PDB file of C-alpha atoms in Angstrom:
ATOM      1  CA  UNK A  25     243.729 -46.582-200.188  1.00 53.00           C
ATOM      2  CA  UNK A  26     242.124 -43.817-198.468  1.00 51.00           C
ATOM      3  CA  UNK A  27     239.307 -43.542-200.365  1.00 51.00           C
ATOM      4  CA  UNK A  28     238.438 -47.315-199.645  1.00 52.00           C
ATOM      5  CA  UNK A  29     239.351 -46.627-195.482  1.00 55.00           C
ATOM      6  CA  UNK A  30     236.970 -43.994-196.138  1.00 52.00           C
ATOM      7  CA  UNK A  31     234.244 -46.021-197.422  1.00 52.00           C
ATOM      8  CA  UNK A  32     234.940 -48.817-195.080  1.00 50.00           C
ATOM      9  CA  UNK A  33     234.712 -46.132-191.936  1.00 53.00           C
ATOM     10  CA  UNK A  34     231.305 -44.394-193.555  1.00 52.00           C
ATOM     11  CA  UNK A  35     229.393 -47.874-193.646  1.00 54.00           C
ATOM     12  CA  UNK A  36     230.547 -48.683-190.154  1.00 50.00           C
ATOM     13  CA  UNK A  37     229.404 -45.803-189.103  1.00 59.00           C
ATOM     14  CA  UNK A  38     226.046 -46.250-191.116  1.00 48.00           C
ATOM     15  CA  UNK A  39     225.638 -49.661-188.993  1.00 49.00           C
ATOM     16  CA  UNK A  40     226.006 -48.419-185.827  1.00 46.00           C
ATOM     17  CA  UNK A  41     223.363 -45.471-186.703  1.00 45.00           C
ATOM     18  CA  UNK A  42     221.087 -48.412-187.721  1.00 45.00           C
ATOM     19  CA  UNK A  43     221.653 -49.981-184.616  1.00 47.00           C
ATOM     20  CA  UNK A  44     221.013 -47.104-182.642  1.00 45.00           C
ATOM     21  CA  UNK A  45     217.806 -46.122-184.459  1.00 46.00           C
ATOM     22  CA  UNK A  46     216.239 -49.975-183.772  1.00 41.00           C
ATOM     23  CA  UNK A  47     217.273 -49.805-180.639  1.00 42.00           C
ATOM     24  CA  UNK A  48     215.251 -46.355-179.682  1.00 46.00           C
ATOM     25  CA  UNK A  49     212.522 -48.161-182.083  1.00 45.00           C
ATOM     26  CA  UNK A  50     212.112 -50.947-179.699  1.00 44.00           C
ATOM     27  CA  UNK A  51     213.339 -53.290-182.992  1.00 50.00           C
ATOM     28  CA  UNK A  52     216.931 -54.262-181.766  1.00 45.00           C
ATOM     29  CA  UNK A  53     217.200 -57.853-180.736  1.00 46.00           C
ATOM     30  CA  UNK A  54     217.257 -57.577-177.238  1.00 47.00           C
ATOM     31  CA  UNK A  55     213.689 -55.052-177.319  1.00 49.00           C
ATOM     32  CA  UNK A  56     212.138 -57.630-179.789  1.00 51.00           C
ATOM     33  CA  UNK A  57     212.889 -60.586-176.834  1.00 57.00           C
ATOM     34  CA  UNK A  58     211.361 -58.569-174.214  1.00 69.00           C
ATOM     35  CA  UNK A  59     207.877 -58.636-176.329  1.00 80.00           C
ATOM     36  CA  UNK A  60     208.174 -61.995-177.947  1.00 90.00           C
ATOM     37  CA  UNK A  61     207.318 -64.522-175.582  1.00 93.00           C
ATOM     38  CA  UNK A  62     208.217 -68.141-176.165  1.00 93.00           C
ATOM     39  CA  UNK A  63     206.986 -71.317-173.798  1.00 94.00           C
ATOM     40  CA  UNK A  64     206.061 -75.242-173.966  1.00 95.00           C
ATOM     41  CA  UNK A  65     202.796 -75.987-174.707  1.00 94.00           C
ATOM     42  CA  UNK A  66     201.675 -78.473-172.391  1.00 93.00           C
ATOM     43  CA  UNK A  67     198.346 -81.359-172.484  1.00 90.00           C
ATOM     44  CA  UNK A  68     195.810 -80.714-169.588  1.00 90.00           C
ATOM     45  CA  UNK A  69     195.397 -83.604-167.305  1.00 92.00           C
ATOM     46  CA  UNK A  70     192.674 -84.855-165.241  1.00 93.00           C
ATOM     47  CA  UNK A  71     192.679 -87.204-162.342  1.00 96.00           C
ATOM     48  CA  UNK A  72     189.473 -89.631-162.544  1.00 96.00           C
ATOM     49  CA  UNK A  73     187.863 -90.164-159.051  1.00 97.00           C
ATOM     50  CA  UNK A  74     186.086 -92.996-158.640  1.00 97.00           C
ATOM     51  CA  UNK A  75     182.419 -91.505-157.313  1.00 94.00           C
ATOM     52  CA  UNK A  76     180.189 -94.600-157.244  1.00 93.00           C
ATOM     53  CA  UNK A  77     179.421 -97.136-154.231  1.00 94.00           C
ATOM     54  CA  UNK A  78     182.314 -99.315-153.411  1.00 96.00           C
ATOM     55  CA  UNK A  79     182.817-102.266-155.689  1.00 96.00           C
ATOM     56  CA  UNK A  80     185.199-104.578-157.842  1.00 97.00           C
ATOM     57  CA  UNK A  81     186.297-103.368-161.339  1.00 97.00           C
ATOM     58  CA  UNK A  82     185.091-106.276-163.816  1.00 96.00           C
ATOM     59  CA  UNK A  83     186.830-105.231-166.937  1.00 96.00           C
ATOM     60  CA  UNK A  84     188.327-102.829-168.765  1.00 97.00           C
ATOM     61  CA  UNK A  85     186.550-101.034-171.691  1.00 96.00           C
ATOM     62  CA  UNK A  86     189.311 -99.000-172.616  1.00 96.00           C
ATOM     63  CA  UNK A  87     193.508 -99.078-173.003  1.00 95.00           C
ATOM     64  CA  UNK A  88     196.234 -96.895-172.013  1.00 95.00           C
ATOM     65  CA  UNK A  89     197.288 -94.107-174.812  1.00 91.00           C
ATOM     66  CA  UNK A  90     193.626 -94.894-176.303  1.00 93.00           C
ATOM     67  CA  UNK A  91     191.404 -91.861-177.499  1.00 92.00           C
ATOM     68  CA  UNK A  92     187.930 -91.964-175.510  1.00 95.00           C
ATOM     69  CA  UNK A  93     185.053 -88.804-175.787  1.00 94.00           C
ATOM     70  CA  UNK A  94     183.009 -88.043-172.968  1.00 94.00           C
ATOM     71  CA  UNK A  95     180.814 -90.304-171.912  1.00 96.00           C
ATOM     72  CA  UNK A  96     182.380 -93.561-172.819  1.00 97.00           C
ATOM     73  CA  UNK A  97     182.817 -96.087-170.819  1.00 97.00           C
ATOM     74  CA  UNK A  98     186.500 -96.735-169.271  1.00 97.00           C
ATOM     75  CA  UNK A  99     185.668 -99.803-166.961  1.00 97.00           C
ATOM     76  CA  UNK A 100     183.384-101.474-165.550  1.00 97.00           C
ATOM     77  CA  UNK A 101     182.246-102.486-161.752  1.00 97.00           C
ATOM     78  CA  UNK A 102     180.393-104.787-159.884  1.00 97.00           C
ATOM     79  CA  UNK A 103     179.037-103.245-156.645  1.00 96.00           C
ATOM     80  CA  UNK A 104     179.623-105.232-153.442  1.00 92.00           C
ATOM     81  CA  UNK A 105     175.901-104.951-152.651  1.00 91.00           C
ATOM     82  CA  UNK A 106     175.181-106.026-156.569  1.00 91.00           C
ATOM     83  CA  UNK A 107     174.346-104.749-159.659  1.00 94.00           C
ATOM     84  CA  UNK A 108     176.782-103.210-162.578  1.00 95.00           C
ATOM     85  CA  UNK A 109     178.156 -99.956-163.722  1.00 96.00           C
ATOM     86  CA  UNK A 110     179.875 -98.754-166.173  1.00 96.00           C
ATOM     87  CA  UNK A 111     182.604 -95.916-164.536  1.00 97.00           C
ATOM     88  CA  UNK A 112     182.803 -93.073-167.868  1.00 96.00           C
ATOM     89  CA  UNK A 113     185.038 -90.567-169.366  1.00 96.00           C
ATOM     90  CA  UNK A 114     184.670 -87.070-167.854  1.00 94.00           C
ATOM     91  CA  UNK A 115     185.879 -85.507-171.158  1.00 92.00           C
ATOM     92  CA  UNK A 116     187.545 -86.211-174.294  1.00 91.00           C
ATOM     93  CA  UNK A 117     191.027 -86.728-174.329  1.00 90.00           C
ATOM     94  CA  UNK A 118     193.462 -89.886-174.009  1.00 92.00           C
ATOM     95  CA  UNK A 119     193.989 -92.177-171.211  1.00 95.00           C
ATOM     96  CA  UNK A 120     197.216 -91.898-170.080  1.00 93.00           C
ATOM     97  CA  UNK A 121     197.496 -94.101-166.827  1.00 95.00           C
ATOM     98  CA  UNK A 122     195.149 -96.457-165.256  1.00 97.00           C
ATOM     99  CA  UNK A 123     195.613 -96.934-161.988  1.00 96.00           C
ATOM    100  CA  UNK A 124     193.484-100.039-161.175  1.00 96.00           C
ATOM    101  CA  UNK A 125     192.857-103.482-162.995  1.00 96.00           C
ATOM    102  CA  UNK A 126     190.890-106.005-162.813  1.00 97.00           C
ATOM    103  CA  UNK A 127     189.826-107.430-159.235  1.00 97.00           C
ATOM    104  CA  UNK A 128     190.695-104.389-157.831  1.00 97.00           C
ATOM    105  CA  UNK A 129     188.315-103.438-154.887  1.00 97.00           C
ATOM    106  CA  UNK A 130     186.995 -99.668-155.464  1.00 96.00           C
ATOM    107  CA  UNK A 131     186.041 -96.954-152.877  1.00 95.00           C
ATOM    108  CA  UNK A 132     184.586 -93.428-152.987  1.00 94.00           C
ATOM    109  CA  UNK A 133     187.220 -90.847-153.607  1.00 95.00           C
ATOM    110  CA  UNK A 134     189.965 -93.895-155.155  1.00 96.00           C
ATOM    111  CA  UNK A 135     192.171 -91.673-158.392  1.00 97.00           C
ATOM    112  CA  UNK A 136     191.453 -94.581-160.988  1.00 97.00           C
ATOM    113  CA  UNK A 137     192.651 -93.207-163.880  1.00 97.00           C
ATOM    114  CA  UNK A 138     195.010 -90.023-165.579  1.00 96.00           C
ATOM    115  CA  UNK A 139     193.087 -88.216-168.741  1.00 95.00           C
ATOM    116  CA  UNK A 140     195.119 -86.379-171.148  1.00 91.00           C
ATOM    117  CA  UNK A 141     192.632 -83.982-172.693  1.00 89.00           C
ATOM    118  CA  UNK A 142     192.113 -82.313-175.916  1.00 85.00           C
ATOM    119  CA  UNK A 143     193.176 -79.103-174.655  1.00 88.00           C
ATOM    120  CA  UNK A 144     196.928 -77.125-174.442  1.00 93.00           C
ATOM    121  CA  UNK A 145     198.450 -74.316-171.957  1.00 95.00           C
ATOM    122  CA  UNK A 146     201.158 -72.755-172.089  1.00 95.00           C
ATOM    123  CA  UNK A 147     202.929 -70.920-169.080  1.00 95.00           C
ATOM    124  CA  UNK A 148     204.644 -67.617-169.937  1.00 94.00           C
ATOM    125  CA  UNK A 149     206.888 -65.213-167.965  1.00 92.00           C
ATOM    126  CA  UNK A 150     206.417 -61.713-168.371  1.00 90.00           C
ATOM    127  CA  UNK A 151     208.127 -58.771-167.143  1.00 87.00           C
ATOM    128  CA  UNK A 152     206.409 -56.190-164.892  1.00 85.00           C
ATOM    129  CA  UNK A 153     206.560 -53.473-167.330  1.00 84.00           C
ATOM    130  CA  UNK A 154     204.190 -55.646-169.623  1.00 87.00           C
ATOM    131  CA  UNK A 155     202.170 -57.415-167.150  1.00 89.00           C
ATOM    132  CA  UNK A 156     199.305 -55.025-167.356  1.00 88.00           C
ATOM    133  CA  UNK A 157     198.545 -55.949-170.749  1.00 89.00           C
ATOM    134  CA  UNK A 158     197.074 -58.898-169.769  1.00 92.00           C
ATOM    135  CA  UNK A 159     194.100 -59.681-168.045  1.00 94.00           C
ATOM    136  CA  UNK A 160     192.594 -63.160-166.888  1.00 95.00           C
ATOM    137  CA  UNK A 161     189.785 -63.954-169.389  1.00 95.00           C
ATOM    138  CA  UNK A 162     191.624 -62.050-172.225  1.00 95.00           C
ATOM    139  CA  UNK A 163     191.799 -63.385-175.938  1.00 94.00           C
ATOM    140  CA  UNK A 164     195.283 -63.808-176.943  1.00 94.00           C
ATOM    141  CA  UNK A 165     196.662 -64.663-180.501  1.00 94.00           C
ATOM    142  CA  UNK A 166     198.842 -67.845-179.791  1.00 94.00           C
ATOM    143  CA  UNK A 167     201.620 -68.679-182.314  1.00 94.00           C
ATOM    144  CA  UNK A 168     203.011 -72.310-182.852  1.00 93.00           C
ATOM    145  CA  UNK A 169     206.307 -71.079-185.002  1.00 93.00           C
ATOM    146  CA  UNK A 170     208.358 -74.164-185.991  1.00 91.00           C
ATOM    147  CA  UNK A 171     205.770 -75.932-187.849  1.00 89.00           C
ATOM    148  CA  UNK A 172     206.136 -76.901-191.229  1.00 86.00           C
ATOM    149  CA  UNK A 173     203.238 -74.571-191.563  1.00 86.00           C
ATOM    150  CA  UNK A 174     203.395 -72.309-188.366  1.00 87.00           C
ATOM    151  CA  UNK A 175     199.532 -71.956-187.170  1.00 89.00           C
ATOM    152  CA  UNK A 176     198.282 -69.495-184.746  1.00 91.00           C
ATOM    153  CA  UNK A 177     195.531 -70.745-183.021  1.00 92.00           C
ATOM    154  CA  UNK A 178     193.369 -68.943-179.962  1.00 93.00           C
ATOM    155  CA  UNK A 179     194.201 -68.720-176.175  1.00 94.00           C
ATOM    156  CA  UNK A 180     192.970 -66.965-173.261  1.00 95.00           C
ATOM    157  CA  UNK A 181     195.058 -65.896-169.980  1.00 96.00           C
ATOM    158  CA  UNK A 182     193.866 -68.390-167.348  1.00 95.00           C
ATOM    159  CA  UNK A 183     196.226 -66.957-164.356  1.00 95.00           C
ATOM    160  CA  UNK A 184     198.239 -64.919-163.744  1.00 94.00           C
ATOM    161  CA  UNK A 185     201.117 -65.074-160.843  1.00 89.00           C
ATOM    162  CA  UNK A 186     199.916 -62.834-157.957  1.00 81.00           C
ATOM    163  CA  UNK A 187     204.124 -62.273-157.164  1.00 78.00           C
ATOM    164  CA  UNK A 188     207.115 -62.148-158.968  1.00 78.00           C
ATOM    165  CA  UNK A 189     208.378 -65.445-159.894  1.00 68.00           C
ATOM    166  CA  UNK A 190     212.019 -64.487-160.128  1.00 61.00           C
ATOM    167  CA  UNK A 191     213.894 -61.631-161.377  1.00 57.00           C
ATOM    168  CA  UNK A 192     215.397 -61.489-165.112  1.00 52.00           C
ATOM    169  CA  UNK A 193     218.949 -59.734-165.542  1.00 49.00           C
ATOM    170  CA  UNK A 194     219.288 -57.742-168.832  1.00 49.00           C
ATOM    171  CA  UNK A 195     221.550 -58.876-171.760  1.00 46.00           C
ATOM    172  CA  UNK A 196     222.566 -55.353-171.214  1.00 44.00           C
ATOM    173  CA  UNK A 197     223.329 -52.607-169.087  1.00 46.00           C
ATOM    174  CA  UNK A 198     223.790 -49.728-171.670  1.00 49.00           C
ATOM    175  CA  UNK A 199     220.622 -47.971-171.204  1.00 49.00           C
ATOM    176  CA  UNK A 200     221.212 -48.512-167.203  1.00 52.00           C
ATOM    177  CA  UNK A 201     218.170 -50.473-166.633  1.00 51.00           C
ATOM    178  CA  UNK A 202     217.330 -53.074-163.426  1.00 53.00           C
ATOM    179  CA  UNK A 203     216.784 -56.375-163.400  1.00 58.00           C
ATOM    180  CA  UNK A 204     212.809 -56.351-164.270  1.00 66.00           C
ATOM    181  CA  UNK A 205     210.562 -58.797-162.069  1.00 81.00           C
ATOM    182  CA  UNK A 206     209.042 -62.236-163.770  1.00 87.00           C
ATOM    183  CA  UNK A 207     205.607 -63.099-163.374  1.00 90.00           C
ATOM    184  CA  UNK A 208     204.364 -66.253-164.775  1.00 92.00           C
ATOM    185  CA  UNK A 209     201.093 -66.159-167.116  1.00 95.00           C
ATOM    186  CA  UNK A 210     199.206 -69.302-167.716  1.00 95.00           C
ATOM    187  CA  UNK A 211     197.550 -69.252-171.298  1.00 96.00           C
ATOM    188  CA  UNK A 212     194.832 -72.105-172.252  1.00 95.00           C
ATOM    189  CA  UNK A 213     194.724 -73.051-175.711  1.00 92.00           C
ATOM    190  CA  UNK A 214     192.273 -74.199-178.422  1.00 81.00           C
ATOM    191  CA  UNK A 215     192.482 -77.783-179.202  1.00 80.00           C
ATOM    192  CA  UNK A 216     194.218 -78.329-182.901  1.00 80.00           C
ATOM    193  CA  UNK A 217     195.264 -81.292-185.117  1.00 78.00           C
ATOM    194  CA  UNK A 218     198.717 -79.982-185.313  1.00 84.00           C
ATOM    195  CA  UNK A 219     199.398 -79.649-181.839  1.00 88.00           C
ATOM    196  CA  UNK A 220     201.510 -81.535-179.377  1.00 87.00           C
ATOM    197  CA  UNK A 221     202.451 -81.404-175.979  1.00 89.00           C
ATOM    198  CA  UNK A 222     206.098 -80.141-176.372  1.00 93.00           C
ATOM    199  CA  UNK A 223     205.621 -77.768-179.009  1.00 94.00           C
ATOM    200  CA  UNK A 224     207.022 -73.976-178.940  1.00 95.00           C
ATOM    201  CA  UNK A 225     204.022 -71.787-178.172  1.00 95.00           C
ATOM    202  CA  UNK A 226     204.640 -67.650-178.867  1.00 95.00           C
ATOM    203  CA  UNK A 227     202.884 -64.656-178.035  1.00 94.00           C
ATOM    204  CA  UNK A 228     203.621 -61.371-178.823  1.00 93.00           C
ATOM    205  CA  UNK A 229     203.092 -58.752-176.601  1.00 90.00           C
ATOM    206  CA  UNK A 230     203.552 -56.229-179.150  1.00 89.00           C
ATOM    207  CA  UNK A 231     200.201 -57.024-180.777  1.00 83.00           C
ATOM    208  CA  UNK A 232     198.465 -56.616-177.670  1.00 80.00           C
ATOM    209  CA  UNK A 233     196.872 -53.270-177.081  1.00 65.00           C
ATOM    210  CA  UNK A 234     197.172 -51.318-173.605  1.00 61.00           C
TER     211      UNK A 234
END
C-alpha cells in the first residue's frame, strides 16, 4: 500500500514538474494562446459608384450572387441626352446587392451596386508585448485550421490599430502579470478555392521573427 501511495505521489509530482518546465518554456496552454492567434476571415466588399452622365438603367447584364471579372458588364444605361453604356465590374468578385433596377434614373456619385471580391482579411488582436513583430506591408504565413485539409495560404498586415482596442485579463495571475493592452491587426489574404467568408483564420506569432 505504501509502495503504490508512493508511486502515485512520485508521478504527481513528475506532472507538476512538467507543467512547470512548459510553462517557463512558453509551451503551457495559456503561453501557446498568447502566440496563436485565431480570427474570422472575412470577403472584401466594394461599393460601385455610378461615374457616368446621368441616365436610365436599361437592363441588367448581370444577377445577384453571380460571379463577374473585371470588366464585364453589370447593366446597362441610356443617357438622358442619348446614346448607351454599358456601367462594368471594377474587379472580380460576386455581386452581392444591386441597388437599382430597371427604369431607375442614375446620377453621378449614386452606390448602384455591393461587390464581394475575390479577396479575404482577417482582423486579429494582439497584445502589446507582440505588437512589434508586425509591421504594415509584412508577409505573414496565414493558417486556415479546420479544413478537411488545413491550407496555409499568404497574407500581409494591412493596419494596424494606432491605440489599444481594449485590455485582455489573464487566465492567470500566478506569475503576477497585468492585464496586457489589445491592438487590432488587419491581415489581407490571398484569394483560394477553399476559402470562405466565415472560416477560422490563424497566425502564429511564434513563427514570426523579431
Amino acid at each position: 500500500m505504501k509502495l503504490k501511495t508512493g508511486l502515485y505521489f512520485g508521478i504527481a509530482i513528475l506532472l507538476v514538474a512538467g507543467g512547470l518546465l512548459l510553462a517557463v518554456k512558453g509551451k503551457d496552454a495559456v503561453s501557446q494562446a498568447e502566440y496563436r492567434k485565431q480570427a474570422v476571415l472575412e470577403a472584401e466588399q466594394k461599393t460601385v459608384v455610378y461615374d457616368k452622365s446621368p441616365g436610365t438603367v436599361l437592363n441588367m447584364n448581370a444577377a445577384v450572387g453571380g460571379s463577374v471579372k473585371k470588366g464585364n458588364p453589370l447593366f446597362k444605361v441610356q443617357f438622358a441626352e442619348g446614346g448607351e453604356a454599358d456601367m462594368l465590374a471594377p474587379d472580380d468578385g460576386a455581386v452581392s446587392q444591386f441597388a437599382v433596377k430597371p427604369g431607375d434614373r442614375l446620377a453621378q456619385g449614386k452606390p448602384v451596386a455591393i461587390l464581394q471580391k475575390n479577396a479575404f482579411y482577417a482582423d486579429f488582436y494582439i497584445q502589446e508585448g507582440q505588437i512589434q513583430k508586425l509591421k504594415v506591408g509584412q508577409s505573414v504565413n496565414v493558417r486556415i485550421p479546420y479544413l478537411n485539409r488545413p491550407v496555409n495560404v499568404d497574407g500581409v498586415v494591412a493596419t494596424i490599430a494606432a491605440a489599444p482596442q481594449f485590455a485582455s485579463l489573464r487566465m492567470t495571475r500566478e506569475k503576477g502579470q497585468a492585464d496586457l493592452s489589445m491592438y487590432a491587426v488587419r491581415i489581407s489574404i490571398d484569394a483560394n478555392a477553399d476559402l470562405l467568408p466565415g472560416m477560422t483564420a490563424e497566425v502564429n506569432l511564434n513563427e514570426i521573427a523579431d
